[in-house]
Amino acid sequence: MSEAISEGLRLSGIRRRFAQGKETLAVLNGVDLTLRSGEIVALVGPSGAGKSTLLHIAGLLERPDEGEIHLAGTAAGDLSEGERTRLRRLHLGFVYQYHHLLPEFSAVENVILPQMIAGASRRSARARALGLLDRVGLAARAEHRPGQLSGGEQQRVAICRALANAPKVLLADEPTGNLDPHTAETVFAELLGVVRGSGVAALIATHNPELARRMDRAVTLREGVLVEV
């Protein structure tokens, strides 16, 4: 296996079923996916197709019924919850549709905190946080709290927070879904720029076909299986 693959994400034979009364609904029916370092992949498809379930499993937030997840070269299937949490903290970044910033902390503090939790010194964490905020055009807003920021600015802070610990993989679930079209375009351009600059492997769920076309490739779920589109 090449180093590029081992440093990213690999899903093999992922299956996930849910009970609905007496019936069983197969949401994921043997998903295979490899994300290489520096590659940005769009995950497209209608609501209810299983995109969020796939992201939760890829992000080690949920266990599949069958299959294996390799993250940064480590097989996660047999790991304890504590080990999965550590692997997630070291190698995964998440961006959600809503920013989920801590309202009592400034923008820079929201980006500092995950680094300190991972063991970084406050000085080095602050330097990295300020660098990331500068890359998305928010250096002048670093000391503002989320309530003092626009929706687009809040989401850009959330992107910086997701990249704070230099993850190998970034997972994003409709990261511009709550924004108006103009703001969504600005935020998405910033997201692409900072992701490409960091060399992280990214899987980004979106309903927007224009955004999807700007990524390296796109995949969709059809009858629980990922196919290229």
Short mmCIF file of C-alpha atoms in Angstrom, two decimals:
data_model
loop_
_atom_site.label_atom_id
_atom_site.label_comp_id
_atom_site.label_asym_id
_atom_site.label_seq_id
_atom_site.Cartn_x
_atom_site.Cartn_y
_atom_site.Cartn_z
CA MET A 1 0.00 0.00 0.00
CA SER A 2 1.32 3.42 -0.88
CA GLU A 3 2.15 5.98 1.78
CA ALA A 4 -0.47 8.35 0.36
CA ILE A 5 -3.20 5.80 0.94
CA SER A 6 -1.97 4.77 4.39
CA GLU A 7 -1.99 8.38 5.53
CA GLY A 8 -5.62 8.92 4.53
CA LEU A 9 -8.85 7.00 5.01
CA ARG A 10 -9.89 3.60 3.70
CA LEU A 11 -13.32 2.05 4.11
CA SER A 12 -13.76 -1.60 3.19
CA GLY A 13 -17.07 -3.44 2.97
CA ILE A 14 -18.95 -1.09 5.29
CA ARG A 15 -22.47 -2.24 6.07
CA ARG A 16 -25.00 -0.56 8.37
CA ARG A 17 -28.56 -1.67 9.01
CA PHE A 18 -31.33 -0.17 11.11
CA ALA A 19 -34.43 -1.84 12.50
CA GLN A 20 -37.75 -0.27 11.47
CA GLY A 21 -40.43 -2.15 13.33
CA LYS A 22 -40.26 -5.71 12.04
CA GLU A 23 -38.29 -4.67 8.98
CA THR A 24 -34.55 -4.05 8.57
CA LEU A 25 -33.37 -1.13 6.48
CA ALA A 26 -29.94 -1.55 4.87
CA VAL A 27 -28.53 1.99 4.61
CA LEU A 28 -24.96 1.03 3.73
CA ASN A 29 -24.59 -2.17 1.77
CA GLY A 30 -20.88 -2.75 1.26
CA VAL A 31 -19.23 0.67 0.94
CA ASP A 32 -15.63 0.86 -0.27
CA LEU A 33 -13.75 4.16 -0.39
CA THR A 34 -10.13 5.31 -0.33
CA LEU A 35 -9.19 8.93 0.36
CA ARG A 36 -5.62 9.87 -0.47
CA SER A 37 -3.70 12.73 1.10
CA GLY A 38 -4.44 16.00 -0.66
CA GLU A 39 -7.59 14.64 -2.33
CA ILE A 40 -10.95 16.38 -1.93
CA VAL A 41 -13.96 14.17 -2.64
CA ALA A 42 -17.59 15.29 -2.84
CA LEU A 43 -20.23 13.04 -1.31
CA VAL A 44 -23.47 13.88 -3.09
CA GLY A 45 -27.00 12.52 -3.03
CA PRO A 46 -30.49 13.20 -1.69
CA SER A 47 -31.39 13.45 1.99
CA GLY A 48 -31.95 10.04 3.51
CA ALA A 49 -29.47 8.27 1.23
CA GLY A 50 -27.09 7.58 4.13
CA LYS A 51 -24.49 10.33 3.72
CA SER A 52 -24.50 11.35 7.39
CA THR A 53 -24.38 7.71 8.50
CA LEU A 54 -21.36 7.15 6.29
CA LEU A 55 -19.62 10.25 7.68
CA HIS A 56 -20.32 9.16 11.26
CA ILE A 57 -18.84 5.73 10.59
CA ALA A 58 -15.83 7.18 8.74
CA GLY A 59 -15.33 9.57 11.67
CA LEU A 60 -15.38 6.72 14.23
CA LEU A 61 -18.49 8.18 15.85
CA GLU A 62 -20.52 5.08 15.02
CA ARG A 63 -19.54 1.46 14.46
CA PRO A 64 -20.57 -0.38 11.30
CA ASP A 65 -22.33 -3.73 11.43
CA GLU A 66 -19.66 -5.10 9.10
CA GLY A 67 -16.51 -3.83 7.44
CA GLU A 68 -13.33 -2.05 8.45
CA ILE A 69 -12.10 1.53 8.73
CA HIS A 70 -8.40 2.29 8.33
CA LEU A 71 -7.43 5.77 9.50
CA ALA A 72 -3.84 6.97 9.07
CA GLY A 73 -2.79 3.35 8.60
CA THR A 74 -4.55 2.08 11.74
CA ALA A 75 -7.42 -0.42 11.65
CA ALA A 76 -10.13 0.91 13.95
CA GLY A 77 -12.48 -2.06 14.10
CA ASP A 78 -11.10 -3.76 17.22
CA LEU A 79 -10.13 -0.60 19.11
CA SER A 80 -11.73 0.32 22.41
CA GLU A 81 -13.83 3.48 22.64
CA GLY A 82 -10.92 5.23 24.34
CA GLU A 83 -8.54 4.22 21.57
CA ARG A 84 -11.03 5.31 18.92
CA THR A 85 -11.39 8.68 20.65
CA ARG A 86 -7.61 9.13 20.69
CA LEU A 87 -7.32 8.17 17.01
CA ARG A 88 -10.13 10.57 16.14
CA ARG A 89 -8.50 13.39 18.12
CA LEU A 90 -5.13 12.86 16.47
CA HIS A 91 -6.13 12.35 12.86
CA LEU A 92 -9.69 13.59 12.18
CA GLY A 93 -11.22 17.02 11.74
CA PHE A 94 -14.97 17.66 11.50
CA VAL A 95 -16.99 20.52 10.01
CA TYR A 96 -20.75 20.44 10.47
CA GLN A 97 -23.61 22.38 8.89
CA TYR A 98 -23.82 24.45 12.08
CA HIS A 99 -20.58 25.81 13.47
CA HIS A 100 -20.96 24.62 17.13
CA LEU A 101 -18.44 27.19 18.37
CA LEU A 102 -18.23 27.78 22.12
CA PRO A 103 -19.99 31.15 22.57
CA GLU A 104 -18.07 32.24 25.66
CA PHE A 105 -14.70 32.01 23.91
CA SER A 106 -13.20 34.17 21.17
CA ALA A 107 -12.53 32.91 17.66
CA VAL A 108 -8.86 32.31 18.38
CA GLU A 109 -9.67 30.56 21.68
CA ASN A 110 -12.07 28.22 19.86
CA VAL A 111 -9.16 27.19 17.63
CA ILE A 112 -6.69 27.01 20.52
CA LEU A 113 -8.77 24.68 22.73
CA PRO A 114 -8.61 21.46 20.65
CA GLN A 115 -4.86 21.86 20.37
CA MET A 116 -4.42 22.19 24.13
CA ILE A 117 -6.66 19.16 24.68
CA ALA A 118 -4.27 17.27 22.39
CA GLY A 119 -1.30 18.40 24.50
CA ALA A 120 0.02 21.50 22.72
CA SER A 121 1.32 24.44 24.73
CA ARG A 122 -0.86 27.54 24.79
CA ARG A 123 1.86 29.54 23.05
CA SER A 124 2.23 27.17 20.11
CA ALA A 125 -1.55 26.62 19.93
CA ARG A 126 -2.18 30.34 19.74
CA ALA A 127 0.43 30.81 17.02
CA ARG A 128 -1.12 28.05 14.90
CA ALA A 129 -4.65 29.34 15.55
CA LEU A 130 -3.74 32.84 14.45
CA GLY A 131 -2.03 31.46 11.35
CA LEU A 132 -5.11 29.47 10.36
CA LEU A 133 -7.45 32.41 10.97
CA ASP A 134 -5.21 34.59 8.83
CA ARG A 135 -5.39 32.05 5.99
CA VAL A 136 -9.20 32.39 5.91
CA GLY A 137 -9.15 36.16 6.19
CA LEU A 138 -10.10 36.44 9.86
CA ALA A 139 -6.91 37.73 11.48
CA ALA A 140 -8.64 41.00 12.39
CA ARG A 141 -11.57 39.11 13.96
CA ALA A 142 -9.52 36.72 16.09
CA GLU A 143 -10.54 38.22 19.44
CA HIS A 144 -14.26 38.46 18.60
CA ARG A 145 -16.70 35.99 20.12
CA PRO A 146 -18.98 33.95 17.84
CA GLY A 147 -21.95 36.21 18.58
CA GLN A 148 -20.00 39.12 17.12
CA LEU A 149 -19.26 37.28 13.88
CA SER A 150 -21.39 36.76 10.77
CA GLY A 151 -22.58 33.29 9.81
CA GLY A 152 -19.86 32.97 7.20
CA GLU A 153 -17.20 34.10 9.63
CA GLN A 154 -18.40 31.62 12.24
CA GLN A 155 -18.17 28.78 9.75
CA ARG A 156 -14.66 29.82 8.72
CA VAL A 157 -13.64 29.68 12.39
CA ALA A 158 -15.16 26.19 12.55
CA ILE A 159 -13.03 25.17 9.56
CA CYS A 160 -9.92 26.46 11.32
CA ARG A 161 -10.87 24.55 14.46
CA ALA A 162 -11.29 21.35 12.43
CA LEU A 163 -7.78 21.79 11.00
CA ALA A 164 -6.18 22.95 14.26
CA ASN A 165 -4.50 19.64 15.08
CA ALA A 166 -3.27 19.05 11.52
CA PRO A 167 -5.54 16.04 10.91
CA LYS A 168 -4.89 13.51 8.19
CA VAL A 169 -8.60 13.48 7.23
CA LEU A 170 -11.28 16.18 7.18
CA LEU A 171 -14.96 15.21 7.15
CA ALA A 172 -17.54 17.90 6.39
CA ASP A 173 -21.34 17.48 6.44
CA GLU A 174 -23.00 20.20 4.33
CA PRO A 175 -20.53 22.83 5.60
CA THR A 176 -22.22 25.66 3.69
CA GLY A 177 -25.79 24.41 4.00
CA ASN A 178 -26.89 27.11 6.46
CA LEU A 179 -25.45 30.02 4.46
CA ASP A 180 -26.87 32.20 1.70
CA PRO A 181 -25.46 31.51 -1.79
CA HIS A 182 -22.96 34.38 -1.82
CA THR A 183 -21.62 33.60 1.66
CA ALA A 184 -21.58 29.88 0.86
CA GLU A 185 -19.38 30.57 -2.18
CA THR A 186 -16.95 32.62 -0.10
CA VAL A 187 -16.74 30.06 2.69
CA PHE A 188 -16.38 27.15 0.27
CA ALA A 189 -13.56 28.89 -1.58
CA GLU A 190 -11.78 29.42 1.74
CA LEU A 191 -12.38 25.78 2.69
CA LEU A 192 -10.92 24.50 -0.58
CA GLY A 193 -7.93 26.80 -0.29
CA VAL A 194 -6.98 25.89 3.26
CA VAL A 195 -7.60 22.16 2.69
CA ARG A 196 -5.48 22.09 -0.47
CA GLY A 197 -2.80 24.06 1.32
CA SER A 198 -2.66 21.58 4.19
CA GLY A 199 -2.61 18.39 2.09
CA VAL A 200 -5.38 16.80 4.15
CA ALA A 201 -7.68 14.17 2.62
CA ALA A 202 -11.24 15.52 2.65
CA LEU A 203 -14.70 14.02 2.22
CA ILE A 204 -17.33 16.75 1.90
CA ALA A 205 -21.06 16.03 1.76
CA THR A 206 -23.00 18.58 -0.26
CA HIS A 207 -26.30 19.00 -2.07
CA ASN A 208 -24.78 21.65 -4.30
CA PRO A 209 -23.71 20.25 -7.70
CA GLU A 210 -21.71 23.40 -8.52
CA LEU A 211 -19.60 22.94 -5.38
CA ALA A 212 -19.22 19.22 -6.05
CA ARG A 213 -17.80 19.88 -9.52
CA ARG A 214 -14.97 21.94 -7.99
CA MET A 215 -13.66 18.99 -6.01
CA ASP A 216 -11.32 16.31 -7.35
CA ARG A 217 -14.08 13.75 -7.80
CA ALA A 218 -17.57 12.97 -6.60
CA VAL A 219 -19.22 9.83 -5.25
CA THR A 220 -22.83 9.06 -4.39
CA LEU A 221 -24.73 6.36 -2.56
CA ARG A 222 -26.95 4.17 -4.72
CA GLU A 223 -28.75 1.34 -2.98
CA GLY A 224 -26.24 1.58 -0.15
CA VAL A 225 -23.14 1.36 -2.35
CA LEU A 226 -20.75 4.19 -3.29
CA VAL A 227 -20.38 4.86 -7.01
CA GLU A 228 -18.42 7.51 -8.88
CA VAL A 229 -20.46 10.28 -10.54
#
